[in-house]
Coordinates of C-alpha atoms in Angstrom, one line a residue:
X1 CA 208.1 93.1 -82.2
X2 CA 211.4 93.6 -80.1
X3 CA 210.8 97.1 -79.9
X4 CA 207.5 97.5 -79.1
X5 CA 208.2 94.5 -76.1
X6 CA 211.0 96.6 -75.4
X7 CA 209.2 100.1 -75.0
X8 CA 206.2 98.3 -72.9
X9 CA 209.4 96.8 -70.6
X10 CA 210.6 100.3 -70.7
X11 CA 207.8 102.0 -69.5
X12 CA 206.9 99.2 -66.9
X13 CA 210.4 99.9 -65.4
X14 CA 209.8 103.7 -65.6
X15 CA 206.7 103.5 -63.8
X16 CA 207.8 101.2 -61.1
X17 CA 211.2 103.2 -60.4
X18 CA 208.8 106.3 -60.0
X19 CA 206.3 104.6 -58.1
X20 CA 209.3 103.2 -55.9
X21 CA 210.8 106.9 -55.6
X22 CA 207.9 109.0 -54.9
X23 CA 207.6 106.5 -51.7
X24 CA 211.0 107.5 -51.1
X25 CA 211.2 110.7 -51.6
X26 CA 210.1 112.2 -48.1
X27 CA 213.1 109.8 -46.4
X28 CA 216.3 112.1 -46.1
X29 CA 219.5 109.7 -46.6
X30 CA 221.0 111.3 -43.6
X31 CA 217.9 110.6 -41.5
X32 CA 218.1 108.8 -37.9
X33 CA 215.0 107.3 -38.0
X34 CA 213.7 105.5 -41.5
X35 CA 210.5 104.4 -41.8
X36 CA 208.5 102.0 -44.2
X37 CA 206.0 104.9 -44.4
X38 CA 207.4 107.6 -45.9
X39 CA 205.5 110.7 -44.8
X40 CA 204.0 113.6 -47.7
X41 CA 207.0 115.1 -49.8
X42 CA 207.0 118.6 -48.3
X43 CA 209.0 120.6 -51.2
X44 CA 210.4 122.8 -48.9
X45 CA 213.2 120.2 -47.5
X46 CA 215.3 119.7 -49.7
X47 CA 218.3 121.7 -48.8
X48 CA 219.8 122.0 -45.8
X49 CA 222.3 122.6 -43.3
X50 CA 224.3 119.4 -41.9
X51 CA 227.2 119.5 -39.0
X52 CA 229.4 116.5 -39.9
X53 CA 231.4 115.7 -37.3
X54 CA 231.8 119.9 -36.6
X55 CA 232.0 120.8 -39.9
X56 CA 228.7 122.6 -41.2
X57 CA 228.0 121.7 -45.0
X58 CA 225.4 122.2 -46.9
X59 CA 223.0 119.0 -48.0
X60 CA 220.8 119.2 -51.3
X61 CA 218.4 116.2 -51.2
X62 CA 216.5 114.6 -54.2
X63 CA 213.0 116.2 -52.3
X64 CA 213.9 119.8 -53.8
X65 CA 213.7 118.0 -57.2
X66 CA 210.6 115.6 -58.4
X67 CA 210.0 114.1 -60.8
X68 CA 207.5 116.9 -62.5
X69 CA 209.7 119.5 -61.2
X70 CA 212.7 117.4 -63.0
X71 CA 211.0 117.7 -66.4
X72 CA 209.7 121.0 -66.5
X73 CA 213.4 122.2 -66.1
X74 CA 214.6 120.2 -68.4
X75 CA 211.9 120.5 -71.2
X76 CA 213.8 122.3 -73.5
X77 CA 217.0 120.2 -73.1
X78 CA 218.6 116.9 -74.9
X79 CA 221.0 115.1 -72.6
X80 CA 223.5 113.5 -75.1
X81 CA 225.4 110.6 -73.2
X82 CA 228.3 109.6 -74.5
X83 CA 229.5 106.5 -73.9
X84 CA 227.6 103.2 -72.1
X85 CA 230.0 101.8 -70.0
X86 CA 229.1 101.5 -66.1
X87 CA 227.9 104.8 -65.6
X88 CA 226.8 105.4 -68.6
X89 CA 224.5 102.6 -68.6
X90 CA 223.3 103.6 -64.9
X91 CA 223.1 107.0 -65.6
X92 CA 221.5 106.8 -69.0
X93 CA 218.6 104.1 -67.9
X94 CA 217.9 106.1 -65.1
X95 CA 217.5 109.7 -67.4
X96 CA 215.3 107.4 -69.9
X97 CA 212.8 106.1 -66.8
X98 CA 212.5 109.6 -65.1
X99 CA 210.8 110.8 -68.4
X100 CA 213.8 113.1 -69.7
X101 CA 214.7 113.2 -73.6
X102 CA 217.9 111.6 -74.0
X103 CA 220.4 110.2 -77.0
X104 CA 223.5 107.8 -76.6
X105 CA 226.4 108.2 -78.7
X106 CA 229.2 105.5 -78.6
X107 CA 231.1 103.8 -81.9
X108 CA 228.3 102.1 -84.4
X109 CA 228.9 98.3 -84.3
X110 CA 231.4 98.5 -81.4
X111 CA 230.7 96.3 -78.0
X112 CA 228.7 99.6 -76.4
X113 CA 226.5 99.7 -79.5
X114 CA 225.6 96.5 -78.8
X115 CA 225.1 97.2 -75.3
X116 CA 223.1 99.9 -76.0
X117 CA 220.8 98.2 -77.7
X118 CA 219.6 95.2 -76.0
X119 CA 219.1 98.0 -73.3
X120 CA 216.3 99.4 -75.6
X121 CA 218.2 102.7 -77.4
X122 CA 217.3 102.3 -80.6
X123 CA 219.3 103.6 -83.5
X124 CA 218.3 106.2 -85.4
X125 CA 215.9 107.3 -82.8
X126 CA 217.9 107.5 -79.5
X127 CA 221.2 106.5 -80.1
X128 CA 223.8 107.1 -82.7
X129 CA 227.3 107.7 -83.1
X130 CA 228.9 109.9 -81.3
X131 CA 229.3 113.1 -83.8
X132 CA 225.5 113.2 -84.4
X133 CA 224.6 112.4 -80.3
X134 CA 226.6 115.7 -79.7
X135 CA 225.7 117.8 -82.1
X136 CA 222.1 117.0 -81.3
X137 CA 222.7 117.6 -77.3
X138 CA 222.1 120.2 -75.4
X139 CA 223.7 118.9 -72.3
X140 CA 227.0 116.9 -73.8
X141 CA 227.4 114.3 -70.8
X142 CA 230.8 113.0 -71.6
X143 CA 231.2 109.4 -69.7
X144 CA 233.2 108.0 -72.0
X145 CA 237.0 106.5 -69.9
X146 CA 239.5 109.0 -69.3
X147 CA 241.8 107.4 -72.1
X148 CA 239.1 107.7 -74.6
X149 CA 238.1 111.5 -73.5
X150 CA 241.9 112.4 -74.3
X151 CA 241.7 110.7 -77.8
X152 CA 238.4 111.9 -78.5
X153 CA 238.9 115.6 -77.3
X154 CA 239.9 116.8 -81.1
X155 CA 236.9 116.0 -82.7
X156 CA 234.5 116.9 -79.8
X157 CA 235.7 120.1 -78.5
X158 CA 234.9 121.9 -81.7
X159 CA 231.0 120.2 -81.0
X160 CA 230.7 122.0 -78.0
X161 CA 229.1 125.4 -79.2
X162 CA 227.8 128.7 -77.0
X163 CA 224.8 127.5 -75.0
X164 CA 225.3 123.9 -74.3
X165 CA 226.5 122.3 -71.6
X166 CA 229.4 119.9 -70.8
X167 CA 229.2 117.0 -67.9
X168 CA 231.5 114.9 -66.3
X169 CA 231.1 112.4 -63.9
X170 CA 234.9 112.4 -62.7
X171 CA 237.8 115.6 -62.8
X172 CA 239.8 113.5 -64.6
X173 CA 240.6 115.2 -67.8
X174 CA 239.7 118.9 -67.4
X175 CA 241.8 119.0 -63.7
X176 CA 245.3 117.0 -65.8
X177 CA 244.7 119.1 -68.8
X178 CA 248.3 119.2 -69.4
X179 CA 248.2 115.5 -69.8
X180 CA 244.9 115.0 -71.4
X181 CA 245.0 118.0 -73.7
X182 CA 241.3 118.0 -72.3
X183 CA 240.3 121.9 -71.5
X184 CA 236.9 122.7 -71.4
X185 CA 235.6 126.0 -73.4
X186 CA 234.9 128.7 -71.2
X187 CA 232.1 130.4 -72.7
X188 CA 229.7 127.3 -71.7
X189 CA 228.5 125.7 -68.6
X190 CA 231.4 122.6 -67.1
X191 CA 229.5 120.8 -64.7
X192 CA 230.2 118.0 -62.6
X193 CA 228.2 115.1 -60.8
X194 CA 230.2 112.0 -59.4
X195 CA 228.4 109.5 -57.9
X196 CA 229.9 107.7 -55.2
X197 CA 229.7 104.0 -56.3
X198 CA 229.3 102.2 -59.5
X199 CA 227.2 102.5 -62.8
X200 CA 225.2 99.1 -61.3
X201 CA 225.0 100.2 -57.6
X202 CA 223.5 103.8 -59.7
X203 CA 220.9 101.8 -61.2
X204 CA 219.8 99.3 -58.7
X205 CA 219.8 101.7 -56.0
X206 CA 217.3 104.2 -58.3
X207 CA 215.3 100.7 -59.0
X208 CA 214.7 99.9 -55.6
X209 CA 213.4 104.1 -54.6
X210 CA 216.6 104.8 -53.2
X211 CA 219.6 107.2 -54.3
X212 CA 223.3 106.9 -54.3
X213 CA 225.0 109.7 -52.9
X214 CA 227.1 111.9 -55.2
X215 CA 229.3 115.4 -55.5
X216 CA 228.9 117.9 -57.6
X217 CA 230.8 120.5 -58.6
X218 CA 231.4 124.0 -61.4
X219 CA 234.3 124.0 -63.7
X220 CA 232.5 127.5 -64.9
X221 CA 229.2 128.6 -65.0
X222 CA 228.9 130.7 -68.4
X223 CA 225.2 131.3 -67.3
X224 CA 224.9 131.7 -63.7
X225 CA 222.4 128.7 -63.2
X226 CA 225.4 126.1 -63.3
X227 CA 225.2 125.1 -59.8
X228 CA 221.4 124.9 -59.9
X229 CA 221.6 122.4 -62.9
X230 CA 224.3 120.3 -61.1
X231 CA 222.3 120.0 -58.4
X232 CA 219.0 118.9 -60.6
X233 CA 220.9 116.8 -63.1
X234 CA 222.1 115.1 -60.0
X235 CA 218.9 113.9 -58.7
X236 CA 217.7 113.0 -62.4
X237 CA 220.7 110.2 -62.5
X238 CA 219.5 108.7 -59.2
X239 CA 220.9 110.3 -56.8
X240 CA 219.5 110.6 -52.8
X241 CA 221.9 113.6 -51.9
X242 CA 224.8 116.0 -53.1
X243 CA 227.0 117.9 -51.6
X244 CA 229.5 120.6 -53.3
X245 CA 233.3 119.6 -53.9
X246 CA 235.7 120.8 -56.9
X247 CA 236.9 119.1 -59.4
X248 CA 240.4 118.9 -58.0
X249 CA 238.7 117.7 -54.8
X250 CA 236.7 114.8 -56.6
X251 CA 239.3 114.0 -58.7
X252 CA 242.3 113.7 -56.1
X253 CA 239.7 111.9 -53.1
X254 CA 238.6 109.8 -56.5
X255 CA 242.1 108.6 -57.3
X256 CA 243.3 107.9 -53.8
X257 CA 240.5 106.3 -52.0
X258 CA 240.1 103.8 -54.8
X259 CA 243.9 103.1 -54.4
X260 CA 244.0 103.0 -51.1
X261 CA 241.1 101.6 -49.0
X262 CA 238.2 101.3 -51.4
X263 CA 240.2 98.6 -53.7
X264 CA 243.9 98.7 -53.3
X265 CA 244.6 98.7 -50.0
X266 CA 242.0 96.7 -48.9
X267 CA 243.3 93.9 -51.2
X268 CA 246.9 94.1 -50.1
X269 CA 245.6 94.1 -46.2
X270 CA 243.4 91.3 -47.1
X271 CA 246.6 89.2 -49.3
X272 CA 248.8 89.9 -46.4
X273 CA 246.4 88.7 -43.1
X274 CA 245.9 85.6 -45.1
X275 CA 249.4 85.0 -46.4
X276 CA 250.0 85.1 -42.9
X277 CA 247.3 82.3 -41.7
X278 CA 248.9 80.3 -44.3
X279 CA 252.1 80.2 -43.3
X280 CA 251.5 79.6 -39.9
X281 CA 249.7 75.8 -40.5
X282 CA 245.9 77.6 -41.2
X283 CA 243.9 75.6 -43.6
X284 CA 242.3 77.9 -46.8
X285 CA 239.2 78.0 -45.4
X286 CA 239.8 79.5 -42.2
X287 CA 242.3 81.7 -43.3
X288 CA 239.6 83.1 -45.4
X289 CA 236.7 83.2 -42.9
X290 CA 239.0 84.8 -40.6
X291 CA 240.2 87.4 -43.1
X292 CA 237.4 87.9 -45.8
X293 CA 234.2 86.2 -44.9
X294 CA 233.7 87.4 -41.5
X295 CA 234.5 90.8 -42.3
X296 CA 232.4 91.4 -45.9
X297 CA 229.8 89.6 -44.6
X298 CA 229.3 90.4 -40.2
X299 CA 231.3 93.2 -39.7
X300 CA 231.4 95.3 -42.4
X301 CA 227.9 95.9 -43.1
X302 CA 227.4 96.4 -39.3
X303 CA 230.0 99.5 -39.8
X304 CA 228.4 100.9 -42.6
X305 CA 225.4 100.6 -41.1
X306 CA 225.9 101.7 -37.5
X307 CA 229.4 103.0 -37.6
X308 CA 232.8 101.5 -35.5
X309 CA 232.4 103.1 -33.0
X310 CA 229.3 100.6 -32.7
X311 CA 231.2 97.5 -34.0
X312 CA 233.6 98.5 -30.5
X313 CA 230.7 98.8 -28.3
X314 CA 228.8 95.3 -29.5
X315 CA 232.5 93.0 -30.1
X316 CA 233.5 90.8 -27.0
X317 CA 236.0 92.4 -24.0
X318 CA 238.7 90.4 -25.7
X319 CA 238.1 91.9 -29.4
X320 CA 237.4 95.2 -28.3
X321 CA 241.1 95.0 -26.3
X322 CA 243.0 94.1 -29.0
X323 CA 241.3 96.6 -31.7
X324 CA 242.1 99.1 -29.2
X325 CA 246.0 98.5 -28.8
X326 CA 247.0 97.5 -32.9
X327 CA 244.7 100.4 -34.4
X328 CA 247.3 103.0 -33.8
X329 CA 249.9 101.0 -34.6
X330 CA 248.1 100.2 -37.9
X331 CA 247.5 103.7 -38.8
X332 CA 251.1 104.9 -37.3
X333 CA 252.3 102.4 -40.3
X334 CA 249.8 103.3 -43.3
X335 CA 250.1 106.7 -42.8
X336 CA 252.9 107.5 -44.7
X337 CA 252.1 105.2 -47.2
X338 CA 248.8 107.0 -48.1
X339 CA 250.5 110.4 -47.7
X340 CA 253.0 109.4 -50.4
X341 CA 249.5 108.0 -52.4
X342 CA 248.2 111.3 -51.9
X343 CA 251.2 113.5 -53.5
X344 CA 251.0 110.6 -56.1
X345 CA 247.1 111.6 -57.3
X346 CA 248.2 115.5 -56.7
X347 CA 251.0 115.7 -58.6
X348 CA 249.9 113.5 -61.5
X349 CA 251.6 111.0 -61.4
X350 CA 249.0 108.6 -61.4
X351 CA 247.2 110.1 -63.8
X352 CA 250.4 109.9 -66.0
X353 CA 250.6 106.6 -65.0
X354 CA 247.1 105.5 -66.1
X355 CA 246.7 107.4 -69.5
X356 CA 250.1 105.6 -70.8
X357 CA 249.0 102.6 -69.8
X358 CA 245.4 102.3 -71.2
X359 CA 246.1 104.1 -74.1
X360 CA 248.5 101.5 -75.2
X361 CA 247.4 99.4 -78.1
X362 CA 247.6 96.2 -76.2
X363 CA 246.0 97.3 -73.1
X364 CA 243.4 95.2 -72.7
X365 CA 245.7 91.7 -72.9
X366 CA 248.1 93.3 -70.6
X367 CA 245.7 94.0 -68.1
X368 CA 243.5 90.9 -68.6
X369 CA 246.8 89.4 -67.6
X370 CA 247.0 91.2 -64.1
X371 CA 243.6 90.4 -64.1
X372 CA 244.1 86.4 -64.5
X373 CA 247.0 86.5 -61.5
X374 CA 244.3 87.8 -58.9
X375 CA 241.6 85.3 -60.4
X376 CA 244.5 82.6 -60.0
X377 CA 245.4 83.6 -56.2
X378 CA 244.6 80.6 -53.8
X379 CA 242.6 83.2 -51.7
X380 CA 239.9 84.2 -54.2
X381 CA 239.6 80.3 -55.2
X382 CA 239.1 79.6 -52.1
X383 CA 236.4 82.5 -51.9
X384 CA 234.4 80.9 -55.0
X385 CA 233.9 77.7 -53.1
X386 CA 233.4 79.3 -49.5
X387 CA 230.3 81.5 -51.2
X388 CA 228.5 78.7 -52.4
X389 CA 228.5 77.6 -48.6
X390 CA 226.5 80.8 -47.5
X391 CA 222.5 79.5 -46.8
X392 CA 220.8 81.7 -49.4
X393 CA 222.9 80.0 -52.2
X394 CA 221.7 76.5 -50.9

């Protein structure tokens, strides 16, 4: 009874992503002007030429790949996806509701099995361990964390026969090979497709008929149509558009944004503006309106949504003044900082830093310890209460 509920669920959701995409399709990501009414998908946009900021790239947009255009090239394929963490859950739900075949192989019994199935793979049918998942793949998507790829390299590399193909969704293990021991056969296709977000932003951005934007890139291309399946298995796992990077590229910009501005940096320039309300006789919650509240939930969306040069031409005389003057003195001191973060993801030291660390038996206490200290920080208590304040959760 729980599986049939689950395949009518399953095919509810499929036909509502779809019906959500194909209204979608026709409205570019990089397009000025959206509107509600997305005009006739005209197959031949799809790819084209973009100047950003001087710099001509080239775009590839999910309107070069449909749906029907999705399964026809894939028709002889199985997408084995190994490993349902984030993006293997994203990625894998959204492979299942676009119609291609697909297996999951992760440990039987373990916490992903489990996962797995109250998501609807079934075992024996669409998800098994992750031997079997590979040898019955024809594209091997390996999602599994970059600790477990190095541990698990031995038994899969032997798996990975003439005429399959190999994904990644980060450069991780192939780029560090020297640490990893991860180096990718060369007579097969090495493909990359990185989206540029979350497992759950993949999924509830492919639910709603949008698309996350993602890289791609060729480790080799053993049949000449590498690049062209990149591109199409991009689409498939929800993404709006891709552009062409290497997988040095992905994996370095990977490493150091999400050190520096996308989590790290932002956390320690966030600590340090309130540490310094604080001491100067500011109660909690105005330290943390002033430092996180207005900023997650006025300014920064205005940025991503209009840009900062915007968020200079709509602030007051007085706000746009002082931006003005402590920007450069705010990048004059980061800058080194994030040069030396830089030569850290290049050289490999981070990488060194993070296999040693999570491949340490007692990882996951140590860490849920670091963990615990940011829970226990006045400034994310403070948070809890100060979001149960905002008028859509009264």
């Amino acid at each position: 009874m729980f599986r049939a509920a689950g395949r009518q669920m399953i095919a509810g959701t499929r036909a509502a992503a779809w019906r959500a995409l194909s209204g979608a399709r026709a409205r570019a990501a990089m397009r000025p002007v959206r509107s509600a009414r997305a005009a006739p998908l005209v197959q031949s946009r799809g790819v084209k030429q973009i100047s950003f900021g001087g710099t001509p790239e080239t775009v590839y947009e999910r309107a070069d790949w449909p749906r029907e255009k999705l399964l026809e090239y894939f028709k002889n394929d199985t997408l084995a996806l190994i490993g349902y963490g984030s993006q293997g859950h994203g990625q894998g739900l959204n492979l299942r509701d676009t119609g291609l075949k697909v297996v999951v192989g992760v440990r039987k019994g373990g916490a992903s099995w489990k996962a797995a199935v109250e998501d609807g793979w079934v075992p024996g049918e669409n998800l098994f361990d992750v031997v079997e998942a590979v040898e019955r793949g024809t594209i091997v998507m390996n999602l599994l964390s970059d600790a477990a790829q190095s541990e698990t390299w031995p038994t899969l590399r032997p798996l990975l026969t003439p005429g399959k193909t190999l994904y990644f969704s980060h450069g991780f293990s192939p780029v560090f090979k020297d640490l990893t021991h991860v180096e990718p056969p060369k007579d097969i296709d090495v493909i990359l497709v990185a989206p540029k977000g979350s497992g759950r932003t993949v999924r509830s951005l492919f639910l709603e008929g949008r698309g996350i934007n993602s890289s791609y890139a060729v480790w080799n291309d053993a049949t000449g149509r590498a690049h062209e399946k990149a591109q199409a298995l991009a689409v498939a796992v929800g993404s709006g558009y891709v552009y062409e990077t290497t997988f040095e590229k992905e994996v370095n910009s990977d490493l150091y944004g999400e050190r520096g501005c996308l989590m790290g940096g932002i956390h320690g320039m966030f600590l340090a503006q309130y540490e310094v309300l604080r001491e100067n006789g500011h109660s909690p919650s105005e330290a943390f309106n002033e430092t996180v509240e207005e900023a997650t939930q006025s300014l920064y969306p205005l940025i991503g949504k209009h840009g900062m040069d915007y968020m200079y031409d709509a602030c007051s005389t007085t706000a746009r003044r002082g931006a003005l003057d402590w920007y450069p003195i705010f990048k004059d001191a980061l800058k080194p900082v994030f040069r030396d973060l830089y030569e850290s993801t290049r050289n490999g030291s981070e990488t060194k830093r993070s296999l040693e660390f999570n491949s340490q038996p007692d990882y996951r206490d140590k860490l849920e310890a670091e963990l615990q200290t940011i829970r226990d920080m006045e400034i994310w208590k403070v948070g809890k209460e100060v979001r149960k304040l905002r008028p859509e959760n009264n």
